[in-house]
Coordinates of C-alpha atoms in Angstrom, one line a residue:
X1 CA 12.9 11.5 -19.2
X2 CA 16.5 10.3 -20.2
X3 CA 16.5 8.0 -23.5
X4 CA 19.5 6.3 -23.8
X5 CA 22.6 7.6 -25.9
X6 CA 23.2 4.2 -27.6
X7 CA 20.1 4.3 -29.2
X8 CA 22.5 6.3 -32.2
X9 CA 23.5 2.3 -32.1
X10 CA 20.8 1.1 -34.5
X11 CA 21.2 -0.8 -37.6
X12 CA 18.7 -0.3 -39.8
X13 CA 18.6 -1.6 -43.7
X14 CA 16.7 -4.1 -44.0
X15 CA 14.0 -5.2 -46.5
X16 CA 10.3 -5.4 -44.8
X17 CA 8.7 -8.9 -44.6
X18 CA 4.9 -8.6 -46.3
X19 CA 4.0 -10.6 -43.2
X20 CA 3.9 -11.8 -39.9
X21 CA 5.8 -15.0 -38.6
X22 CA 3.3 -17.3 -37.0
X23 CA 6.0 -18.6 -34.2
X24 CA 8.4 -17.1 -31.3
X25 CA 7.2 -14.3 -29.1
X26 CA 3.3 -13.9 -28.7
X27 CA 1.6 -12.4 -26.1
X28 CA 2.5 -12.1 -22.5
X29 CA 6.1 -13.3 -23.5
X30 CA 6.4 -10.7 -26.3
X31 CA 4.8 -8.1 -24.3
X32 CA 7.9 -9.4 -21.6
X33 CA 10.3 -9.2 -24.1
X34 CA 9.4 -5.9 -25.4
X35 CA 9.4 -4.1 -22.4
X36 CA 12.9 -5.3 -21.4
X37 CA 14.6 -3.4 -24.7
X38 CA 12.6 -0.8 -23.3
X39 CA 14.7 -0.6 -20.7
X40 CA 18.1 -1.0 -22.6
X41 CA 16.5 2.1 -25.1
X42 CA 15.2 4.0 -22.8
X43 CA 15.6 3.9 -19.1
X44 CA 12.2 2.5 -18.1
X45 CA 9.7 -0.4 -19.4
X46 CA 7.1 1.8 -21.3
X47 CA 6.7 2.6 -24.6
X48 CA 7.8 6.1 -25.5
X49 CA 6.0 7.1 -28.8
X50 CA 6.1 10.4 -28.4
X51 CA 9.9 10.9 -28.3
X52 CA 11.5 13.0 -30.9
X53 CA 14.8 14.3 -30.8
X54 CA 17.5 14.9 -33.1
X55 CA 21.3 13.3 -31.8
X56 CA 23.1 14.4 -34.3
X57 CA 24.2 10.9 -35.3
X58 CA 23.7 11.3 -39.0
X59 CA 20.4 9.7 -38.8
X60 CA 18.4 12.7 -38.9
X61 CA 15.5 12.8 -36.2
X62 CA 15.2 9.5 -33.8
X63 CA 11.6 9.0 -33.0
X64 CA 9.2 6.8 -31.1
X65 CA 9.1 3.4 -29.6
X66 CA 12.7 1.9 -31.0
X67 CA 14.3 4.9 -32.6
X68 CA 12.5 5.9 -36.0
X69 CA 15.1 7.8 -38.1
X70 CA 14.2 10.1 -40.8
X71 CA 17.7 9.8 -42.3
X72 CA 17.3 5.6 -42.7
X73 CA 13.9 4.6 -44.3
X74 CA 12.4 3.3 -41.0
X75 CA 10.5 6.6 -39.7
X76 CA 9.0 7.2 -43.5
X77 CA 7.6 3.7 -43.4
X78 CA 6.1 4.3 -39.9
X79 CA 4.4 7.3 -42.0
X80 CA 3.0 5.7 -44.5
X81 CA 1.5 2.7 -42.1
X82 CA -0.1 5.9 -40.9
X83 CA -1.0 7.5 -43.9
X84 CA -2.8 4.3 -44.8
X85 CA -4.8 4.4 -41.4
X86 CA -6.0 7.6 -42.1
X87 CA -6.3 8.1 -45.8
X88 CA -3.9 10.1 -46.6
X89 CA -4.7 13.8 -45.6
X90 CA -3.0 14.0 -42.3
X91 CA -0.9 16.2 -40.1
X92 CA 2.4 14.7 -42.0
X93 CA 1.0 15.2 -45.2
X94 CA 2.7 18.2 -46.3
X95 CA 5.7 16.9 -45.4
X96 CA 5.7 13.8 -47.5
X97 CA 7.8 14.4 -50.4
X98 CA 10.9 16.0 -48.0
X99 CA 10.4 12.9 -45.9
X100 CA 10.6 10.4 -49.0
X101 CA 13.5 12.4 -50.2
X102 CA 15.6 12.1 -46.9
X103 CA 15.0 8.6 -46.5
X104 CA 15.8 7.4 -49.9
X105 CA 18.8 9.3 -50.2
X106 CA 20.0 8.3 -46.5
X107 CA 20.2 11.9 -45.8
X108 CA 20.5 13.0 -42.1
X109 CA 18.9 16.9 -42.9
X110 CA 16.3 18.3 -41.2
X111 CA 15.7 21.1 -43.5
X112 CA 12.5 21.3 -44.6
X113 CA 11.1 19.6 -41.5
X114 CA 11.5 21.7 -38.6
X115 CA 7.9 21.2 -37.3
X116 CA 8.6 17.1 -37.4
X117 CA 8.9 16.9 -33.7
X118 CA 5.9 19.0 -33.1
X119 CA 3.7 16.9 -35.0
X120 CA 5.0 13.2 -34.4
X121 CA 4.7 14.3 -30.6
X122 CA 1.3 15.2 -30.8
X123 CA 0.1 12.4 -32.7
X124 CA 1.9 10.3 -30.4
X125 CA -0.3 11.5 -27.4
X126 CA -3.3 11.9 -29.2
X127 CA -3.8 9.4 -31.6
X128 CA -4.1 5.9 -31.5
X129 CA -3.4 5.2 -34.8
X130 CA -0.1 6.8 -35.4
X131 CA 0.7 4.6 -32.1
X132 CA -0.5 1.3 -34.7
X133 CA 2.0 2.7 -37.2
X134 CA 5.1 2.2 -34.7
X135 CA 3.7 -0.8 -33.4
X136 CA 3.0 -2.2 -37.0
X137 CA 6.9 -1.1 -38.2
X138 CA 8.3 -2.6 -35.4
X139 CA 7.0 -5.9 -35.5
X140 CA 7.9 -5.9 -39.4
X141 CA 11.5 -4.3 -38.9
X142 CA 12.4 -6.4 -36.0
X143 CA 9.8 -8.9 -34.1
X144 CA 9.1 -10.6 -37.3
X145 CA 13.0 -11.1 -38.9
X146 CA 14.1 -11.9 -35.6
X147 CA 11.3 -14.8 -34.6
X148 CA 11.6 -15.9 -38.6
X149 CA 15.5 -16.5 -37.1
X150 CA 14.2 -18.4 -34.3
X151 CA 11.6 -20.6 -35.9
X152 CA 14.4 -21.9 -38.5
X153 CA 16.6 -22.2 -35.4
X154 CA 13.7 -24.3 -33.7
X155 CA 14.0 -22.0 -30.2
X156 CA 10.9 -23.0 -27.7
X157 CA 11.8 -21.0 -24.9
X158 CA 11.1 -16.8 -24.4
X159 CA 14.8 -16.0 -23.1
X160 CA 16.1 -17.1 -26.5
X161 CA 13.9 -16.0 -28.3
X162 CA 13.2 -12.6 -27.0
X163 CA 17.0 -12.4 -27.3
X164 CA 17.2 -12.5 -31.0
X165 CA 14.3 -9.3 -31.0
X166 CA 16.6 -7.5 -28.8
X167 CA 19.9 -8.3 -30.8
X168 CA 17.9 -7.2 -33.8
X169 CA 16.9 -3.7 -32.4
X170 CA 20.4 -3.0 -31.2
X171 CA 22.6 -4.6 -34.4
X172 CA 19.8 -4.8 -36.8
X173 CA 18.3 -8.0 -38.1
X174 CA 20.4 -8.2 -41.3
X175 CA 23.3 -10.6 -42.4
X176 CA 26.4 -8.4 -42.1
X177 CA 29.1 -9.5 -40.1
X178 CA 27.3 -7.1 -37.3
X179 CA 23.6 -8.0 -37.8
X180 CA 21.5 -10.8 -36.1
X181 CA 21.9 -13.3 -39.0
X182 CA 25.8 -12.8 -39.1
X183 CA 25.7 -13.2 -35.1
X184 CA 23.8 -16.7 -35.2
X185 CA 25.8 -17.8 -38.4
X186 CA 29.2 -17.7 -36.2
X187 CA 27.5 -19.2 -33.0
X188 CA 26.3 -22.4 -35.0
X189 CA 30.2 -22.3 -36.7
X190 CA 31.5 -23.2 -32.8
X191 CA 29.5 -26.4 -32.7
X192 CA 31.4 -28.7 -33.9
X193 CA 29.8 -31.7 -32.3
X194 CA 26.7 -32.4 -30.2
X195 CA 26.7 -30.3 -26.8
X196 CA 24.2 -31.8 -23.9
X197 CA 22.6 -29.7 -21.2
X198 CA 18.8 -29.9 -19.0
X199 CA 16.7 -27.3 -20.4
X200 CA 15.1 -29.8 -21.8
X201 CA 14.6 -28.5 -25.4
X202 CA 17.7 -29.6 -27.9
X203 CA 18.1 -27.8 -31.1
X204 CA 19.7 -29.4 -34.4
X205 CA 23.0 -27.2 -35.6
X206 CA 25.0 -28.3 -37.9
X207 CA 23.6 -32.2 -37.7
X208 CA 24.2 -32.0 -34.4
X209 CA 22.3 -32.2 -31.0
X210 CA 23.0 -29.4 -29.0
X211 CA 20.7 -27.9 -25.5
X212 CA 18.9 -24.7 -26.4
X213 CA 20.4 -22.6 -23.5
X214 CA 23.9 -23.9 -24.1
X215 CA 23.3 -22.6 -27.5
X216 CA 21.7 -19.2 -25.7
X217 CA 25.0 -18.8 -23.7
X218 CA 27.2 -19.2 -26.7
X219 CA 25.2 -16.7 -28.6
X220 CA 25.4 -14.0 -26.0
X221 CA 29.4 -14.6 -26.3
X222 CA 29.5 -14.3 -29.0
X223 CA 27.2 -11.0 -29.3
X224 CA 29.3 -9.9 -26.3
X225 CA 32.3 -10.2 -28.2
X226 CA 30.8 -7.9 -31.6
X227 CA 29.6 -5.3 -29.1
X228 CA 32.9 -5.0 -27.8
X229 CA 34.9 -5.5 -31.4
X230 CA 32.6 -4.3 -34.2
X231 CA 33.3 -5.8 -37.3
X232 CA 31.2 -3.2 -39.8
X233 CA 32.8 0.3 -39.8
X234 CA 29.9 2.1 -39.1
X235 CA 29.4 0.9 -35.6
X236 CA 33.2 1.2 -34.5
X237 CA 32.4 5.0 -33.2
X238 CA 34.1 5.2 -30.2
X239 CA 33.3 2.8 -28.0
X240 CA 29.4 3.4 -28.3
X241 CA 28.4 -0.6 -28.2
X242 CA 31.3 -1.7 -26.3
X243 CA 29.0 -0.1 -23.2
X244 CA 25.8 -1.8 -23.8
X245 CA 27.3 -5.0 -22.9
X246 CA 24.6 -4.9 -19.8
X247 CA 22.2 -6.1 -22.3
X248 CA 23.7 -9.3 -22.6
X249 CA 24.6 -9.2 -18.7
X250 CA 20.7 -8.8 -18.1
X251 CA 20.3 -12.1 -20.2
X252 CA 22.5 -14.0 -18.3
X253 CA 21.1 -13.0 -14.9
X254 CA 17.9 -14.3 -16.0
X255 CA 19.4 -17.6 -17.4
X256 CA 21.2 -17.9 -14.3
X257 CA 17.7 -18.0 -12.5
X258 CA 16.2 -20.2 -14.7
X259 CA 13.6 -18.5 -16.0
X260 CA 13.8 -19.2 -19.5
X261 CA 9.4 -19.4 -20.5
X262 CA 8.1 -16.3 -19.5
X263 CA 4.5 -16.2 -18.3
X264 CA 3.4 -13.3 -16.0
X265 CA 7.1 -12.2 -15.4
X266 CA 10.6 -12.3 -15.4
X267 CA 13.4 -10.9 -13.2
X268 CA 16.1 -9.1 -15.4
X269 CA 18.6 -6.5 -14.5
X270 CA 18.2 -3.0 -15.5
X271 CA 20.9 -0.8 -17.1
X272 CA 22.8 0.1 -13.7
X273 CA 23.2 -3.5 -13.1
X274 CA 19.9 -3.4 -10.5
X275 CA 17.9 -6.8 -10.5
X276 CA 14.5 -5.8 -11.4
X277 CA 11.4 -7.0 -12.1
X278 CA 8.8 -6.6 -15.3
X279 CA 5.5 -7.9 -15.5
X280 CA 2.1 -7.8 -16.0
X281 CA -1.1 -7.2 -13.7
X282 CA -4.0 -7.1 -15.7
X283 CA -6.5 -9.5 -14.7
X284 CA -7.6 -7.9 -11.6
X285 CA -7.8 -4.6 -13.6
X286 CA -11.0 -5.9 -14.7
X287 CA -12.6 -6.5 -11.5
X288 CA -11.1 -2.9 -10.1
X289 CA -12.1 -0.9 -13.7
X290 CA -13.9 -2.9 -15.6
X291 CA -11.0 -2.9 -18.5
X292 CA -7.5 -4.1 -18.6
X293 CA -6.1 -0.9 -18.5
X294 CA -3.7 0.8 -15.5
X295 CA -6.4 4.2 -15.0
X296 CA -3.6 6.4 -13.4
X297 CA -5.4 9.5 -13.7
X298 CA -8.8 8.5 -12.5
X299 CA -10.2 10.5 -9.6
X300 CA -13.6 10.8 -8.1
X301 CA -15.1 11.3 -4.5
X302 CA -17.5 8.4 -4.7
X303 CA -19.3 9.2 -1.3
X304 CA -18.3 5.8 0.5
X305 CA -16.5 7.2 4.0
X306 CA -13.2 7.0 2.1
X307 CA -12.7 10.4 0.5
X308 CA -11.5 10.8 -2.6
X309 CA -10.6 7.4 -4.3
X310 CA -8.3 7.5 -7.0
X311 CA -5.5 5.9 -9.4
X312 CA -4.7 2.2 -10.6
X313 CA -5.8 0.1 -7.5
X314 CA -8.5 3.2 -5.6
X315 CA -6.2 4.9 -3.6
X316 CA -8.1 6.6 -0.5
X317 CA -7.5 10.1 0.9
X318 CA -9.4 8.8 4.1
X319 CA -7.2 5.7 4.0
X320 CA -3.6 5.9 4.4
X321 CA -3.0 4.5 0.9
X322 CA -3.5 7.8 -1.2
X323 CA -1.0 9.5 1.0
X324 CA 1.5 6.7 0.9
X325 CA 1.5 7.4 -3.4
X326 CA 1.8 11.1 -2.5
X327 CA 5.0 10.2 -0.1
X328 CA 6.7 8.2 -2.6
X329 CA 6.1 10.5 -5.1
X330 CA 7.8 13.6 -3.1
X331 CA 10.3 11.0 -2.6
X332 CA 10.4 11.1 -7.1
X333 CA 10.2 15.0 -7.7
X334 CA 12.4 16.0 -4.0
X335 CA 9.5 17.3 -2.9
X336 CA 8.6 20.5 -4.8
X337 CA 5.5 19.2 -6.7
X338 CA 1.9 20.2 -7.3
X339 CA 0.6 18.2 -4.4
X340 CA 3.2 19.7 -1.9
X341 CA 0.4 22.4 -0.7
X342 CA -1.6 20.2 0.5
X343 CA 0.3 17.7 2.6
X344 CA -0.6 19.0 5.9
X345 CA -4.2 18.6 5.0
X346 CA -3.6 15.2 3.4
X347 CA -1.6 13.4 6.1
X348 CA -4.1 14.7 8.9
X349 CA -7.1 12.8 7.0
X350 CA -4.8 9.7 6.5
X351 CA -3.6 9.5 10.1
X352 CA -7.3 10.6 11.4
X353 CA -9.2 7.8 8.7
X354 CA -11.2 10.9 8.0
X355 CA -13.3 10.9 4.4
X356 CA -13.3 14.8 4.3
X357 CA -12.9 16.7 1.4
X358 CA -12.5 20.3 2.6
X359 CA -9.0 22.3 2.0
X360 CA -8.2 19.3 -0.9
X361 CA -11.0 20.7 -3.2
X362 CA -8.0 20.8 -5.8
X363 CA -7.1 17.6 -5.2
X364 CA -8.7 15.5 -8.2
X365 CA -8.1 18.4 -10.9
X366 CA -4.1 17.7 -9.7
X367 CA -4.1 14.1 -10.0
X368 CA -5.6 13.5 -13.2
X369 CA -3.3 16.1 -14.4
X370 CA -0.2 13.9 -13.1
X371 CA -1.6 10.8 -13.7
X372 CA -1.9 11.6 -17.4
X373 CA 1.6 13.5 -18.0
X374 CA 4.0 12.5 -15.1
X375 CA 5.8 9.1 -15.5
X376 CA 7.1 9.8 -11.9
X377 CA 3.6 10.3 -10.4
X378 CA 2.5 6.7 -12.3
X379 CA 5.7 5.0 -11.0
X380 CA 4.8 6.2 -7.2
X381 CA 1.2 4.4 -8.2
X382 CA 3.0 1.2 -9.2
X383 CA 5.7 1.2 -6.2
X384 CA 2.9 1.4 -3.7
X385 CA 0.6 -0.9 -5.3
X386 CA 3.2 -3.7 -5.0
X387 CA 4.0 -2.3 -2.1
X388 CA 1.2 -2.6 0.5
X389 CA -1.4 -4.9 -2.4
X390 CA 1.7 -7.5 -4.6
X391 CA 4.5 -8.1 -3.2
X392 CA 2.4 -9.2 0.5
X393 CA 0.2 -11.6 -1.6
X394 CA 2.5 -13.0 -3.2
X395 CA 4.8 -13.7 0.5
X396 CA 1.8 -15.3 1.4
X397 CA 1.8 -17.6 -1.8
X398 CA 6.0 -18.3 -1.3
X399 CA 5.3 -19.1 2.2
X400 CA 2.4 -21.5 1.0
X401 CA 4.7 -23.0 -1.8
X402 CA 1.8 -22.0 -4.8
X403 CA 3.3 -22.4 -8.1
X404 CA 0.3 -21.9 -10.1
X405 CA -0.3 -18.5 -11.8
X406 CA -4.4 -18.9 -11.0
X407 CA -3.6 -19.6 -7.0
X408 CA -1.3 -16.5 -7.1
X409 CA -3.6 -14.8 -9.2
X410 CA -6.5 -14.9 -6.7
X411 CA -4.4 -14.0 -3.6
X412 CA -3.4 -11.0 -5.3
X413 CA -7.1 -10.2 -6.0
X414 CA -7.7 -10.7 -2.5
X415 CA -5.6 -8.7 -0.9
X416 CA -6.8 -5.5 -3.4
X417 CA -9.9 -6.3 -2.0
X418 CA -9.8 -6.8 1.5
X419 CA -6.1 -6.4 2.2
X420 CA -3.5 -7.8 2.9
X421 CA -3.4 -8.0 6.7
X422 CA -4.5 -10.5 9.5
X423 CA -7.7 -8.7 10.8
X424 CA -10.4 -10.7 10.6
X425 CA -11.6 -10.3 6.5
X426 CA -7.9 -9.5 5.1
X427 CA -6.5 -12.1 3.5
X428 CA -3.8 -13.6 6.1
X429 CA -7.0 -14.3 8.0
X430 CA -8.4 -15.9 5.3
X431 CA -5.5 -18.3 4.4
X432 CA -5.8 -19.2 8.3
X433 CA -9.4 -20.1 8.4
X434 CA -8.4 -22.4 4.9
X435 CA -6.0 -24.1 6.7
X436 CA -8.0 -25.0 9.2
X437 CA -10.3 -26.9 6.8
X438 CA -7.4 -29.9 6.2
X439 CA -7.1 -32.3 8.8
X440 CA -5.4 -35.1 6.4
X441 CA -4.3 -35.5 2.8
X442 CA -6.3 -34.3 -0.3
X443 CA -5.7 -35.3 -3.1
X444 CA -6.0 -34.1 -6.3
X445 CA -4.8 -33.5 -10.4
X446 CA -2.9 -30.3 -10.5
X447 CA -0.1 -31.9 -10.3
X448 CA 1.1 -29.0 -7.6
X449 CA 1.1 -30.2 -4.0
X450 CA 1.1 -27.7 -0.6
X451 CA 1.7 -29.4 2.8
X452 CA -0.8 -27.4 4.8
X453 CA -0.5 -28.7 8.8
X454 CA 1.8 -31.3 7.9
X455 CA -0.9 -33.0 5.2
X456 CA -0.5 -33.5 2.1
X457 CA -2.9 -31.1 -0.3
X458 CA -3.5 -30.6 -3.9
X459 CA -3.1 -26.7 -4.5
X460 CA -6.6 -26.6 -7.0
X461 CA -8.1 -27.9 -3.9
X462 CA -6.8 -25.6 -1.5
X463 CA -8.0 -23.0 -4.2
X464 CA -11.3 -23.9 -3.9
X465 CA -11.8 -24.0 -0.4
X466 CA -10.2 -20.4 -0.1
X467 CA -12.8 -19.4 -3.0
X468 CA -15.5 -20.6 -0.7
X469 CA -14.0 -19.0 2.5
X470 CA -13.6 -16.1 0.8
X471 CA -17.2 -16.5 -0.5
X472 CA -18.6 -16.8 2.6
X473 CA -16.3 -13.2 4.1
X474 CA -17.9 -11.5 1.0
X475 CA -21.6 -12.2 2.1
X476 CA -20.9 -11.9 5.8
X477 CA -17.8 -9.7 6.6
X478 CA -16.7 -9.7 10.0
X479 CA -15.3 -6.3 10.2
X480 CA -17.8 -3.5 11.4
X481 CA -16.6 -0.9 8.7
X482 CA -17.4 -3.5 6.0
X483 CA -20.9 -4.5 7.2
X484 CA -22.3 -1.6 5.4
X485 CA -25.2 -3.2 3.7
X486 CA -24.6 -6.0 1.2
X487 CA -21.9 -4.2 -0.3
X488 CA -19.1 -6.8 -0.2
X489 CA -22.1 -9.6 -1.6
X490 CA -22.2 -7.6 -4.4
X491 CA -18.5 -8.5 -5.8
X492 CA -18.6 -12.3 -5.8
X493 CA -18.6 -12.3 -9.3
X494 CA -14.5 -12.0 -8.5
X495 CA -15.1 -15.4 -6.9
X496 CA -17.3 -16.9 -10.3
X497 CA -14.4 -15.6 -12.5
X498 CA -11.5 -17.5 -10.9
X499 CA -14.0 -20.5 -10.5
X500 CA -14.6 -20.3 -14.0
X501 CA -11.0 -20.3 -14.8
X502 CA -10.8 -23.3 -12.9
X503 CA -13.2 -24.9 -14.9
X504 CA -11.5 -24.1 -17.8
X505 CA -8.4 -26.0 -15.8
X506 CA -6.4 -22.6 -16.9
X507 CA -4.2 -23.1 -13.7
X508 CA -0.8 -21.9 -15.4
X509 CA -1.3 -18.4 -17.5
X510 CA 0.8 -18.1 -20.4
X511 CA 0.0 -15.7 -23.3
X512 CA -3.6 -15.1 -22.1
X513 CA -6.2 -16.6 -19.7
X514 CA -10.1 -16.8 -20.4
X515 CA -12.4 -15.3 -17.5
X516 CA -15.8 -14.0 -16.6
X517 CA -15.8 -9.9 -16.6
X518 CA -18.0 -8.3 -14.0
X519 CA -21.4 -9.1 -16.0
X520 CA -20.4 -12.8 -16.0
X521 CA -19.4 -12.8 -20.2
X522 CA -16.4 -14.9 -20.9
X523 CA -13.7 -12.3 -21.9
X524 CA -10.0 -13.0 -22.9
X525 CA -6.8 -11.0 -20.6
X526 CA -3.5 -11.0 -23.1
X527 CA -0.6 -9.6 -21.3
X528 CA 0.2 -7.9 -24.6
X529 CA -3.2 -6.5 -25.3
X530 CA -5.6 -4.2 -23.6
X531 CA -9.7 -4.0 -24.1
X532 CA -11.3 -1.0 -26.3
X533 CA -13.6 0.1 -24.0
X534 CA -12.5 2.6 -21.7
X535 CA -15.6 2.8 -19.2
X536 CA -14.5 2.7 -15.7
X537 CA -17.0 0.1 -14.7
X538 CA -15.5 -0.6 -10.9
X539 CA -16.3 2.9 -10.3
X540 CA -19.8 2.9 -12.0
X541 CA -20.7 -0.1 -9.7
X542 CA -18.5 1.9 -6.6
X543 CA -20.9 4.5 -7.2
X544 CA -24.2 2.7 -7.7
X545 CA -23.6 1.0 -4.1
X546 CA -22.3 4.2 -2.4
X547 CA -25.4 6.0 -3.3
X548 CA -27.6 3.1 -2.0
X549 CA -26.0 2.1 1.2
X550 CA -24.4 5.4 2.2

C-alpha cells in the first residue's frame, strides 16, 4: 500500500472541542466526505488504521486513519481515548510516560518506543476499540472545528462543507494565516458586496448576500493560492503543498457536475487526475448477509449446484462470476498469486457451469485468507460487483430516467438477485413485462415522472408495479434452473422491505433510510454506520433451503 508523502503536510495544534457540533456532515454525506480525504492521504477510499510509519518529518511516528504523530499531541490523545475504553492496563501502557513526554515537548524521537508500530498495528487489526479511539480523535481534531466553521458560516450543502473537513486535515483547523479559520477569514475579506448565483442556498458575509457555491469557488482560490504560497514557515518545505493542489482540482470537478448534496454518491477525481466514483452499497447487504457489512472473506460450499459461493455479492465457482473476481484480480497482483494454481481447474467449471469441488479443495482456505488481508483481492470483489451487478442496473435506471434513490435502489437489488440480463427472470425482462402494464398516463405524488411507451407515468407507481412483477417471478420463476422448489418464494421479504420504504414515502435516501431486515423488524441503514451483528444470515437461510430442496 502506498500512503501519500504529503501526509508530512499536517497541521496539528489545536485545542480539542469537549463536544460534538450538532450540524454539517452527518451520515452518508460524512461517510462521502471522509472517504474522499482518504484518497488525497492515502491512495484509496478506506480507512487505514493500522498504518505506522515513521517519515522522518520531525513528527515522530505517523499513524492511523489521518496521520497520528507521536511528536504533535494528536497520536497521545488517540491513546488515551483508548486507554479510557479499556481501563487503562493495555498493550500501550508501558509506554505511557515516553509517549506523554514526546508529545508535550513536540519531540520527534522514537527512543524509547521502538515496539510502537508493532503494537498500534496490531490493535488496529484486532481491536475495535483502538479503531473508536482514531475515529473519536478525528472527529474532535477535525470533523467537529471544521463543521463548527460551517454552521457559523451557514453552509447547507456537502461539497462545502465536506470541504472545510478536508482543508482542516491538510492545513489544520486553526487561525494561522495557513489554517482553515485564516483561509475562510480572507475569502469573506473579497466580498465586498452581495454576489448572486442558483445553488439556491445564499449565505450572509460581511452583511451581504452572496450564493453558497460562489462562495465555495472563492474559497478553493483562495486555498489554492496558500497551497501554492504558504504563508507559515513551517509548511514552506520545498514545494510539499504546492503538489496537492489536486485536492482542490477534485472539488471543482464535482462542483462543475453539480453535485453539491451528497446522498448515496458523488463523482470526484482521484489523485492522478482520474474521475472516480465513491459511494455506498449497503442496503442490499442486508438482504445478501443479513448485516450491512461488505463479507470479503466469506466462503462456503452451500450445496446448491453452484460450487463454492463466496465474497461480497456470492460469487460462484460453478458460475462464471467467481472466476471473473479471480481474472481481475490476476489482472491486480500480474498474475503470480495464491489462486494462480488453480486457474486451469477454475476456468473449466466456469466455462462448463459445473458445481464441482474436486482439485479446488484449497479454494475457501485461500479466499478467506485474501479476503481478510489483500486490499487488491477486495478491490477485484468491488470491480466485478459493479461490473456485471451496478453499473447494468443502474443503465437500466438512466435509460428509464429514475431519479429516486428507492427506484434505483431496488433495480440494483434485482439484478443481485436474478441478474442483470434479458432472459426471462433477469431484470431487463422484468422492466419489459412493467412496461407493458401502461397503456396511458398515471399519475401520481412523487413528484418524478417516466415516459414509459410515450405515456406519462409517475416513477412510485412504476415502482410498484415492478415490485409486483417481480413479486410474481419470485413465486413463479420462469427459468428451469430457478424452479427448484419454492426457493425464490422464500426471498420476497426483499419485495416487503422496499414496499415498506415506500410506505414510509422514503423515496430520496439521504443520511439513512428505514427498512424491514430479513425477519420483517424495521431496522435503520446509515451509509456511515454498520450493524453489530456479524452473523451471515443470507448464508444461514442459503443453507437452510439448499439442504431442503437440493
Amino acid at each position: 500500500m502506498v500512503y501519500s508523502k504529503y501526509i508530512v503536510g499536517l497541521t496539528i495544534a489545536l485545542p480539542l472541542l469537549a463536544t460534538a457540533v450538532n450540524a454539517g456532515l452527518s451520515g452518508c454525506a460524512k461517510s462521502l466526505a471522509l472517504q474522499i480525504t482518504n484518497i488525497y492521504e492515502n491512495g484509496d477510499t478506506k480507512f487505514h488504521y493500522d498504518y505506522c510509519e515513521n517519515l522522518h518529518d520531525g513528527r515522530g511516528f505517523t499513524a492511523g486513519i489521518v496521520g497520528f504523530c507521536t511528536g504533535t499531541s494528536d497520536a497521545w490523545e488517540v491513546i488515551k481515548v483508548y486507554h479510557k475504553l479499556t481501563g487503562g492496563n493495555d498493550a500501550f501502557s508501558p509506554l505511557d510516560k515516553r509517549l506523554e513526554q514526546l508529545a508535550d515537548n513536540e519531540s520527534d524521537s522514537t527512543s524509547g518506543i521502538s515496539d510502537y508500530c508493532k503494537i498500534w498495528e496490531n490493535l488496529a487489526k484486532s481491536d475495535s476499540r483502538f479503531r473508536q479511539a482514531q475515529d473519536t480523535i478525528r472527529d474532535e481534531t477535525y470533523i467537529d472545528p471544521s463543521q463548527k466553521q460551517a454552521d457559523q458560516l451557514g453552509l447547507r450543502f456537502s461539497i462545502s462543507q465536506a470541504q472545510l473537513y478536508d482543508t482542516g486535515v491538510q492545513h489544520g483547523t486553526g487561525n494561522d494565516a495557513d489554517g482553515l479559520g485564516g483561509l475562510i477569514k480572507r475569502t469573506n475579506s473579497k466580498f465586498k458586496s452581495d454576489a448572486s448565483g442558483d445553488s439556491g442556498s445564499t449565505l450572509n458575509i460581511n452583511g451581504h448576500k452572496v450564493d453558497e457555491i460562489v462562495w465555495l469557488k472563492k474559497f478553493l482560490d483562495v486555498r489554492t493560492d496558500d497551497l501554492k504560497h504558504p504563508r507559515e514557515e513551517e509548511n514552506r518545505g520545498g514545494n510539499y503543498w504546492a503538489q496537492t493542489v489536486y485536492r482542490v482540482k477534485s472539488y471543482r470537478y464535482a462542483i462543475d457536475k453539480k453535485e453539491y448534496s451528497w446522498d448515496g454518491s458523488v463523482q470526484v477525481l482521484d489523485n492522478d487526475g482520474k474521475p472516480t466514483t465513491v459511494r455506498s452499497l449497503r442496503i442490499t447487504n442486508i438482504y445478501e448477509n443479513g448485516d450491512t457489512d461488505f463479507h470479503y472473506d466469506y466462503c462456503e460450499n452451500l450445496d446448491d449446484g453452484r460450487g463454492f459461493t463466496a465474497g461480497i455479492a456470492g460469487f460462484c465457482t460453478g458460475t462464471g462470476d467467481a472466476w471473473d473476481v479471480i481474472q481481475e484480480y490476476h489482472s491486480l497482483t500480474g498474475g503470480n498469486d495464491d489462486f494462480s494454481s488453480m486457474d486451469a481447474t477454475l476456468e473449466k467449471y466456469a466455462n462448463d457451469e459445473n458445481d464441482s469441488s474436486s482439485g479446488i479443495e484449497d479454494y475457501c482456505t485461500i479466499w478467506e485468507k485474501l479476503g481478510k488481508s489483500d486490499d487488491n483481492f477486495k478491490k477485484a470483489q468491488d470491480t466485478i460487483r459493479d461490473k456485471l451487478y451496478f453499473a447494468p442496473s443502474q443503465k437500466y435506471s438512466s435509460d428509464l430516467g429514475l431519479k429516486l434513490s428507492i427506484t434505483q435502489g431496488q433495480l440494483y437489488d434485482t439484478g443481485i438477485e436474478h441478474g442483470t440480463g434479458t432472459d426471462a427472470d433477469g431484470l431487463g425482462a422484468l422492466i419489459d413485462e412493467t412496461n407493458k402494464s401502461f397503456t396511458s398516463d398515471q399519475t401520481g405524488d412523487s413528484g418524478s415522472t417516466l415516459t414509459i411507451n410515450g405515456h406519462q407515468v409517475d416513477e412510485i407507481v412504476w415502482l410498484t408495479k415492478f415490485l409486483e412483477v417481480r413479486t410474481a417471478d419470485l413465486k413463479n420463476p420462469k427459468e428451469k434452473d430457478n424452479q427448484g422448489g419454492d426457493y425464490w418464494a422464500q426471498t420476497t421479504y426483499r419485495i416487503e422491505s422496499y414496499q415498506y420504504i415506500m410506505d414510509q414515502k422514503e423515496y430520496k435516501w439521504g443520511s439513512s433510510v428505514k427498512l424491514l431486515d430479513n425477519d420483517g423488524k424495521a431496522t435503520t441503514v446509515s451509509c456511515s454506520s454498520s450493524l453489530k451483528k456479524r452473523a451471515l444470515e443470507r448464508m444461514k437461510r442459503r443453507r437452510e433451503l439448499a439442504s431442503k430442496y437440493f
